[in-house]
Amino acid sequence: MAIRKSTMQEQVAEAIAQINPGDRPIATIHTVTGPSPWLTNAIGIIAQAFVKYYFVTVTEQAVVFHKAGRMSARPKELVVAIPRHEAAALVSDVKRKPLWSSLKFQLPGEAKPTRLNVARYWRPELDQWVAAVTGTPVATS
């Protein structure tokens, strides 16, 4: 079971290397979809059934979404890989908060953007990720 961030990042890098050996990860974030995690936790186990966990990685060539295991925090199957030059237009509403930051990403085939919540533990990587995808740094709050 991956607990350390560095171990999770290595596992994601290995998964990306299997898909595209010539690509290199720049920044990886672990995300939880849905409304604020505070609200999800307040509602309880029923709300947990509706959230998804992803590793979202910006590489030299693409933005890659892998499902993340709920219990193991390991990368699972590939969800989508979006060419990096197209990804900037799909990111919106980036909010950097003290405990849970968030952003919205328009996934292909979805009617509206998906909210991705990022825990404080991953905030340095979130800052790198946003800058690499959008070309602009995250506004601190």
JSON list of C-alpha atoms in Angstrom, two decimals:
[
{"chain": "A", "resi": 1, "resn": "MET", "atom": "CA", "xyz": [0.00, 0.00, 0.00]},
{"chain": "A", "resi": 2, "resn": "ALA", "atom": "CA", "xyz": [1.43, 3.35, -1.04]},
{"chain": "A", "resi": 3, "resn": "ILE", "atom": "CA", "xyz": [1.46, 5.82, 1.80]},
{"chain": "A", "resi": 4, "resn": "ARG", "atom": "CA", "xyz": [4.35, 8.10, 0.97]},
{"chain": "A", "resi": 5, "resn": "LYS", "atom": "CA", "xyz": [3.85, 10.69, -1.72]},
{"chain": "A", "resi": 6, "resn": "SER", "atom": "CA", "xyz": [7.14, 9.78, -3.39]},
{"chain": "A", "resi": 7, "resn": "THR", "atom": "CA", "xyz": [6.05, 6.14, -3.67]},
{"chain": "A", "resi": 8, "resn": "MET", "atom": "CA", "xyz": [2.74, 7.16, -5.23]},
{"chain": "A", "resi": 9, "resn": "GLN", "atom": "CA", "xyz": [4.54, 9.42, -7.70]},
{"chain": "A", "resi": 10, "resn": "GLU", "atom": "CA", "xyz": [6.91, 6.60, -8.66]},
{"chain": "A", "resi": 11, "resn": "GLN", "atom": "CA", "xyz": [3.99, 4.25, -9.25]},
{"chain": "A", "resi": 12, "resn": "VAL", "atom": "CA", "xyz": [2.26, 6.84, -11.46]},
{"chain": "A", "resi": 13, "resn": "ALA", "atom": "CA", "xyz": [5.50, 7.41, -13.39]},
{"chain": "A", "resi": 14, "resn": "GLU", "atom": "CA", "xyz": [5.76, 3.64, -13.99]},
{"chain": "A", "resi": 15, "resn": "ALA", "atom": "CA", "xyz": [2.16, 3.53, -15.21]},
{"chain": "A", "resi": 16, "resn": "ILE", "atom": "CA", "xyz": [2.87, 6.41, -17.63]},
{"chain": "A", "resi": 17, "resn": "ALA", "atom": "CA", "xyz": [6.05, 4.71, -18.85]},
{"chain": "A", "resi": 18, "resn": "GLN", "atom": "CA", "xyz": [4.01, 1.61, -19.71]},
{"chain": "A", "resi": 19, "resn": "ILE", "atom": "CA", "xyz": [1.62, 3.70, -21.79]},
{"chain": "A", "resi": 20, "resn": "ASN", "atom": "CA", "xyz": [4.19, 5.98, -23.43]},
{"chain": "A", "resi": 21, "resn": "PRO", "atom": "CA", "xyz": [7.84, 5.14, -22.68]},
{"chain": "A", "resi": 22, "resn": "GLY", "atom": "CA", "xyz": [9.07, 8.40, -24.24]},
{"chain": "A", "resi": 23, "resn": "ASP", "atom": "CA", "xyz": [7.03, 10.65, -21.95]},
{"chain": "A", "resi": 24, "resn": "ARG", "atom": "CA", "xyz": [8.16, 12.06, -18.59]},
{"chain": "A", "resi": 25, "resn": "PRO", "atom": "CA", "xyz": [5.93, 13.24, -15.69]},
{"chain": "A", "resi": 26, "resn": "ILE", "atom": "CA", "xyz": [6.33, 16.86, -14.59]},
{"chain": "A", "resi": 27, "resn": "ALA", "atom": "CA", "xyz": [3.81, 17.02, -11.73]},
{"chain": "A", "resi": 28, "resn": "THR", "atom": "CA", "xyz": [1.27, 14.58, -10.29]},
{"chain": "A", "resi": 29, "resn": "ILE", "atom": "CA", "xyz": [-1.62, 15.37, -7.95]},
{"chain": "A", "resi": 30, "resn": "HIS", "atom": "CA", "xyz": [-3.98, 13.06, -6.11]},
{"chain": "A", "resi": 31, "resn": "THR", "atom": "CA", "xyz": [-7.57, 14.29, -6.36]},
{"chain": "A", "resi": 32, "resn": "VAL", "atom": "CA", "xyz": [-11.04, 13.52, -5.07]},
{"chain": "A", "resi": 33, "resn": "THR", "atom": "CA", "xyz": [-14.04, 14.51, -7.15]},
{"chain": "A", "resi": 34, "resn": "GLY", "atom": "CA", "xyz": [-17.30, 15.93, -5.91]},
{"chain": "A", "resi": 35, "resn": "PRO", "atom": "CA", "xyz": [-18.26, 18.76, -3.61]},
{"chain": "A", "resi": 36, "resn": "SER", "atom": "CA", "xyz": [-16.06, 19.90, -0.78]},
{"chain": "A", "resi": 37, "resn": "PRO", "atom": "CA", "xyz": [-14.54, 16.94, 1.08]},
{"chain": "A", "resi": 38, "resn": "TRP", "atom": "CA", "xyz": [-15.82, 18.56, 4.27]},
{"chain": "A", "resi": 39, "resn": "LEU", "atom": "CA", "xyz": [-19.39, 18.16, 3.01]},
{"chain": "A", "resi": 40, "resn": "THR", "atom": "CA", "xyz": [-18.75, 14.65, 1.70]},
{"chain": "A", "resi": 41, "resn": "ASN", "atom": "CA", "xyz": [-17.35, 13.55, 5.07]},
{"chain": "A", "resi": 42, "resn": "ALA", "atom": "CA", "xyz": [-20.24, 15.18, 6.93]},
{"chain": "A", "resi": 43, "resn": "ILE", "atom": "CA", "xyz": [-22.78, 13.25, 4.86]},
{"chain": "A", "resi": 44, "resn": "GLY", "atom": "CA", "xyz": [-20.95, 10.00, 5.49]},
{"chain": "A", "resi": 45, "resn": "ILE", "atom": "CA", "xyz": [-20.42, 6.72, 3.74]},
{"chain": "A", "resi": 46, "resn": "ILE", "atom": "CA", "xyz": [-23.26, 7.18, 1.28]},
{"chain": "A", "resi": 47, "resn": "ALA", "atom": "CA", "xyz": [-21.54, 10.25, -0.19]},
{"chain": "A", "resi": 48, "resn": "GLN", "atom": "CA", "xyz": [-18.29, 8.28, -0.55]},
{"chain": "A", "resi": 49, "resn": "ALA", "atom": "CA", "xyz": [-20.02, 6.06, -3.12]},
{"chain": "A", "resi": 50, "resn": "PHE", "atom": "CA", "xyz": [-20.33, 9.05, -5.47]},
{"chain": "A", "resi": 51, "resn": "VAL", "atom": "CA", "xyz": [-16.77, 10.40, -5.37]},
{"chain": "A", "resi": 52, "resn": "LYS", "atom": "CA", "xyz": [-13.92, 9.25, -7.58]},
{"chain": "A", "resi": 53, "resn": "TYR", "atom": "CA", "xyz": [-10.22, 9.28, -6.84]},
{"chain": "A", "resi": 54, "resn": "TYR", "atom": "CA", "xyz": [-7.72, 10.19, -9.55]},
{"chain": "A", "resi": 55, "resn": "PHE", "atom": "CA", "xyz": [-4.03, 10.73, -10.06]},
{"chain": "A", "resi": 56, "resn": "VAL", "atom": "CA", "xyz": [-3.77, 13.60, -12.52]},
{"chain": "A", "resi": 57, "resn": "THR", "atom": "CA", "xyz": [-0.36, 14.03, -14.09]},
{"chain": "A", "resi": 58, "resn": "VAL", "atom": "CA", "xyz": [0.98, 16.65, -16.44]},
{"chain": "A", "resi": 59, "resn": "THR", "atom": "CA", "xyz": [3.72, 15.18, -18.59]},
{"chain": "A", "resi": 60, "resn": "GLU", "atom": "CA", "xyz": [5.85, 16.64, -21.34]},
{"chain": "A", "resi": 61, "resn": "GLN", "atom": "CA", "xyz": [3.18, 15.60, -23.86]},
{"chain": "A", "resi": 62, "resn": "ALA", "atom": "CA", "xyz": [-0.18, 15.27, -22.11]},
{"chain": "A", "resi": 63, "resn": "VAL", "atom": "CA", "xyz": [-2.40, 15.57, -19.06]},
{"chain": "A", "resi": 64, "resn": "VAL", "atom": "CA", "xyz": [-3.10, 12.01, -17.91]},
{"chain": "A", "resi": 65, "resn": "PHE", "atom": "CA", "xyz": [-5.89, 10.82, -15.60]},
{"chain": "A", "resi": 66, "resn": "HIS", "atom": "CA", "xyz": [-5.50, 7.47, -13.83]},
{"chain": "A", "resi": 67, "resn": "LYS", "atom": "CA", "xyz": [-8.10, 6.10, -11.46]},
{"chain": "A", "resi": 68, "resn": "ALA", "atom": "CA", "xyz": [-6.66, 5.83, -7.96]},
{"chain": "A", "resi": 69, "resn": "GLY", "atom": "CA", "xyz": [-7.44, 2.99, -5.60]},
{"chain": "A", "resi": 70, "resn": "ARG", "atom": "CA", "xyz": [-9.66, 4.06, -2.71]},
{"chain": "A", "resi": 71, "resn": "MET", "atom": "CA", "xyz": [-7.80, 2.00, -0.15]},
{"chain": "A", "resi": 72, "resn": "SER", "atom": "CA", "xyz": [-4.41, 1.41, -1.73]},
{"chain": "A", "resi": 73, "resn": "ALA", "atom": "CA", "xyz": [-3.77, 4.86, -3.28]},
{"chain": "A", "resi": 74, "resn": "ARG", "atom": "CA", "xyz": [-2.19, 3.12, -6.26]},
{"chain": "A", "resi": 75, "resn": "PRO", "atom": "CA", "xyz": [-2.75, 4.14, -9.87]},
{"chain": "A", "resi": 76, "resn": "LYS", "atom": "CA", "xyz": [-5.28, 1.93, -11.62]},
{"chain": "A", "resi": 77, "resn": "GLU", "atom": "CA", "xyz": [-6.45, 2.05, -15.22]},
{"chain": "A", "resi": 78, "resn": "LEU", "atom": "CA", "xyz": [-5.97, 4.99, -17.54]},
{"chain": "A", "resi": 79, "resn": "VAL", "atom": "CA", "xyz": [-9.09, 7.17, -17.79]},
{"chain": "A", "resi": 80, "resn": "VAL", "atom": "CA", "xyz": [-7.98, 9.71, -20.39]},
{"chain": "A", "resi": 81, "resn": "ALA", "atom": "CA", "xyz": [-4.88, 11.34, -21.83]},
{"chain": "A", "resi": 82, "resn": "ILE", "atom": "CA", "xyz": [-5.37, 14.83, -23.23]},
{"chain": "A", "resi": 83, "resn": "PRO", "atom": "CA", "xyz": [-2.69, 16.51, -25.36]},
{"chain": "A", "resi": 84, "resn": "ARG", "atom": "CA", "xyz": [-0.97, 19.13, -23.24]},
{"chain": "A", "resi": 85, "resn": "HIS", "atom": "CA", "xyz": [-1.60, 21.98, -25.69]},
{"chain": "A", "resi": 86, "resn": "GLU", "atom": "CA", "xyz": [-5.38, 21.35, -25.38]},
{"chain": "A", "resi": 87, "resn": "ALA", "atom": "CA", "xyz": [-5.48, 20.99, -21.58]},
{"chain": "A", "resi": 88, "resn": "ALA", "atom": "CA", "xyz": [-5.07, 24.67, -20.60]},
{"chain": "A", "resi": 89, "resn": "ALA", "atom": "CA", "xyz": [-8.50, 25.51, -22.06]},
{"chain": "A", "resi": 90, "resn": "LEU", "atom": "CA", "xyz": [-10.08, 22.72, -19.97]},
{"chain": "A", "resi": 91, "resn": "VAL", "atom": "CA", "xyz": [-8.92, 24.05, -16.56]},
{"chain": "A", "resi": 92, "resn": "SER", "atom": "CA", "xyz": [-11.01, 26.61, -14.68]},
{"chain": "A", "resi": 93, "resn": "ASP", "atom": "CA", "xyz": [-11.86, 27.94, -11.24]},
{"chain": "A", "resi": 94, "resn": "VAL", "atom": "CA", "xyz": [-8.55, 27.15, -9.50]},
{"chain": "A", "resi": 95, "resn": "LYS", "atom": "CA", "xyz": [-8.88, 27.85, -5.76]},
{"chain": "A", "resi": 96, "resn": "ARG", "atom": "CA", "xyz": [-5.92, 27.45, -3.43]},
{"chain": "A", "resi": 97, "resn": "LYS", "atom": "CA", "xyz": [-7.20, 27.02, 0.13]},
{"chain": "A", "resi": 98, "resn": "PRO", "atom": "CA", "xyz": [-5.52, 26.23, 3.48]},
{"chain": "A", "resi": 99, "resn": "LEU", "atom": "CA", "xyz": [-6.67, 22.58, 3.66]},
{"chain": "A", "resi": 100, "resn": "TRP", "atom": "CA", "xyz": [-8.53, 21.59, 0.49]},
{"chain": "A", "resi": 101, "resn": "SER", "atom": "CA", "xyz": [-7.75, 23.34, -2.78]},
{"chain": "A", "resi": 102, "resn": "SER", "atom": "CA", "xyz": [-9.83, 22.72, -5.89]},
{"chain": "A", "resi": 103, "resn": "LEU", "atom": "CA", "xyz": [-10.02, 23.23, -9.61]},
{"chain": "A", "resi": 104, "resn": "LYS", "atom": "CA", "xyz": [-12.44, 22.31, -12.35]},
{"chain": "A", "resi": 105, "resn": "PHE", "atom": "CA", "xyz": [-11.44, 20.25, -15.36]},
{"chain": "A", "resi": 106, "resn": "GLN", "atom": "CA", "xyz": [-13.65, 19.57, -18.37]},
{"chain": "A", "resi": 107, "resn": "LEU", "atom": "CA", "xyz": [-13.26, 15.84, -18.98]},
{"chain": "A", "resi": 108, "resn": "PRO", "atom": "CA", "xyz": [-14.18, 14.58, -22.46]},
{"chain": "A", "resi": 109, "resn": "GLY", "atom": "CA", "xyz": [-17.74, 13.29, -22.63]},
{"chain": "A", "resi": 110, "resn": "GLU", "atom": "CA", "xyz": [-18.87, 15.09, -19.47]},
{"chain": "A", "resi": 111, "resn": "ALA", "atom": "CA", "xyz": [-21.63, 17.71, -19.62]},
{"chain": "A", "resi": 112, "resn": "LYS", "atom": "CA", "xyz": [-19.97, 20.04, -17.15]},
{"chain": "A", "resi": 113, "resn": "PRO", "atom": "CA", "xyz": [-16.49, 20.43, -15.62]},
{"chain": "A", "resi": 114, "resn": "THR", "atom": "CA", "xyz": [-15.51, 17.97, -12.88]},
{"chain": "A", "resi": 115, "resn": "ARG", "atom": "CA", "xyz": [-14.44, 19.49, -9.57]},
{"chain": "A", "resi": 116, "resn": "LEU", "atom": "CA", "xyz": [-11.11, 18.07, -8.43]},
{"chain": "A", "resi": 117, "resn": "ASN", "atom": "CA", "xyz": [-10.27, 18.53, -4.74]},
{"chain": "A", "resi": 118, "resn": "VAL", "atom": "CA", "xyz": [-6.62, 18.46, -3.72]},
{"chain": "A", "resi": 119, "resn": "ALA", "atom": "CA", "xyz": [-5.51, 17.98, -0.11]},
{"chain": "A", "resi": 120, "resn": "ARG", "atom": "CA", "xyz": [-2.93, 20.26, 1.49]},
{"chain": "A", "resi": 121, "resn": "TYR", "atom": "CA", "xyz": [-0.39, 17.41, 1.36]},
{"chain": "A", "resi": 122, "resn": "TRP", "atom": "CA", "xyz": [-0.36, 17.76, -2.44]},
{"chain": "A", "resi": 123, "resn": "ARG", "atom": "CA", "xyz": [-0.41, 21.58, -2.61]},
{"chain": "A", "resi": 124, "resn": "PRO", "atom": "CA", "xyz": [3.22, 22.03, -3.82]},
{"chain": "A", "resi": 125, "resn": "GLU", "atom": "CA", "xyz": [2.48, 19.63, -6.67]},
{"chain": "A", "resi": 126, "resn": "LEU", "atom": "CA", "xyz": [-0.80, 21.44, -7.38]},
{"chain": "A", "resi": 127, "resn": "ASP", "atom": "CA", "xyz": [1.13, 24.69, -7.79]},
{"chain": "A", "resi": 128, "resn": "GLN", "atom": "CA", "xyz": [3.54, 22.97, -10.22]},
{"chain": "A", "resi": 129, "resn": "TRP", "atom": "CA", "xyz": [0.70, 21.25, -12.05]},
{"chain": "A", "resi": 130, "resn": "VAL", "atom": "CA", "xyz": [-1.34, 24.41, -12.62]},
{"chain": "A", "resi": 131, "resn": "ALA", "atom": "CA", "xyz": [1.69, 26.39, -13.77]},
{"chain": "A", "resi": 132, "resn": "ALA", "atom": "CA", "xyz": [2.73, 23.61, -16.17]},
{"chain": "A", "resi": 133, "resn": "VAL", "atom": "CA", "xyz": [-0.77, 23.22, -17.65]},
{"chain": "A", "resi": 134, "resn": "THR", "atom": "CA", "xyz": [-2.00, 26.81, -17.78]},
{"chain": "A", "resi": 135, "resn": "GLY", "atom": "CA", "xyz": [1.30, 28.70, -17.98]},
{"chain": "A", "resi": 136, "resn": "THR", "atom": "CA", "xyz": [0.30, 30.91, -15.04]},
{"chain": "A", "resi": 137, "resn": "PRO", "atom": "CA", "xyz": [1.07, 30.43, -11.33]},
{"chain": "A", "resi": 138, "resn": "VAL", "atom": "CA", "xyz": [-1.64, 29.71, -8.79]},
{"chain": "A", "resi": 139, "resn": "ALA", "atom": "CA", "xyz": [-2.90, 32.77, -6.95]},
{"chain": "A", "resi": 140, "resn": "THR", "atom": "CA", "xyz": [-2.25, 32.21, -3.23]},
{"chain": "A", "resi": 141, "resn": "SER", "atom": "CA", "xyz": [-5.04, 32.90, -0.78]}
]
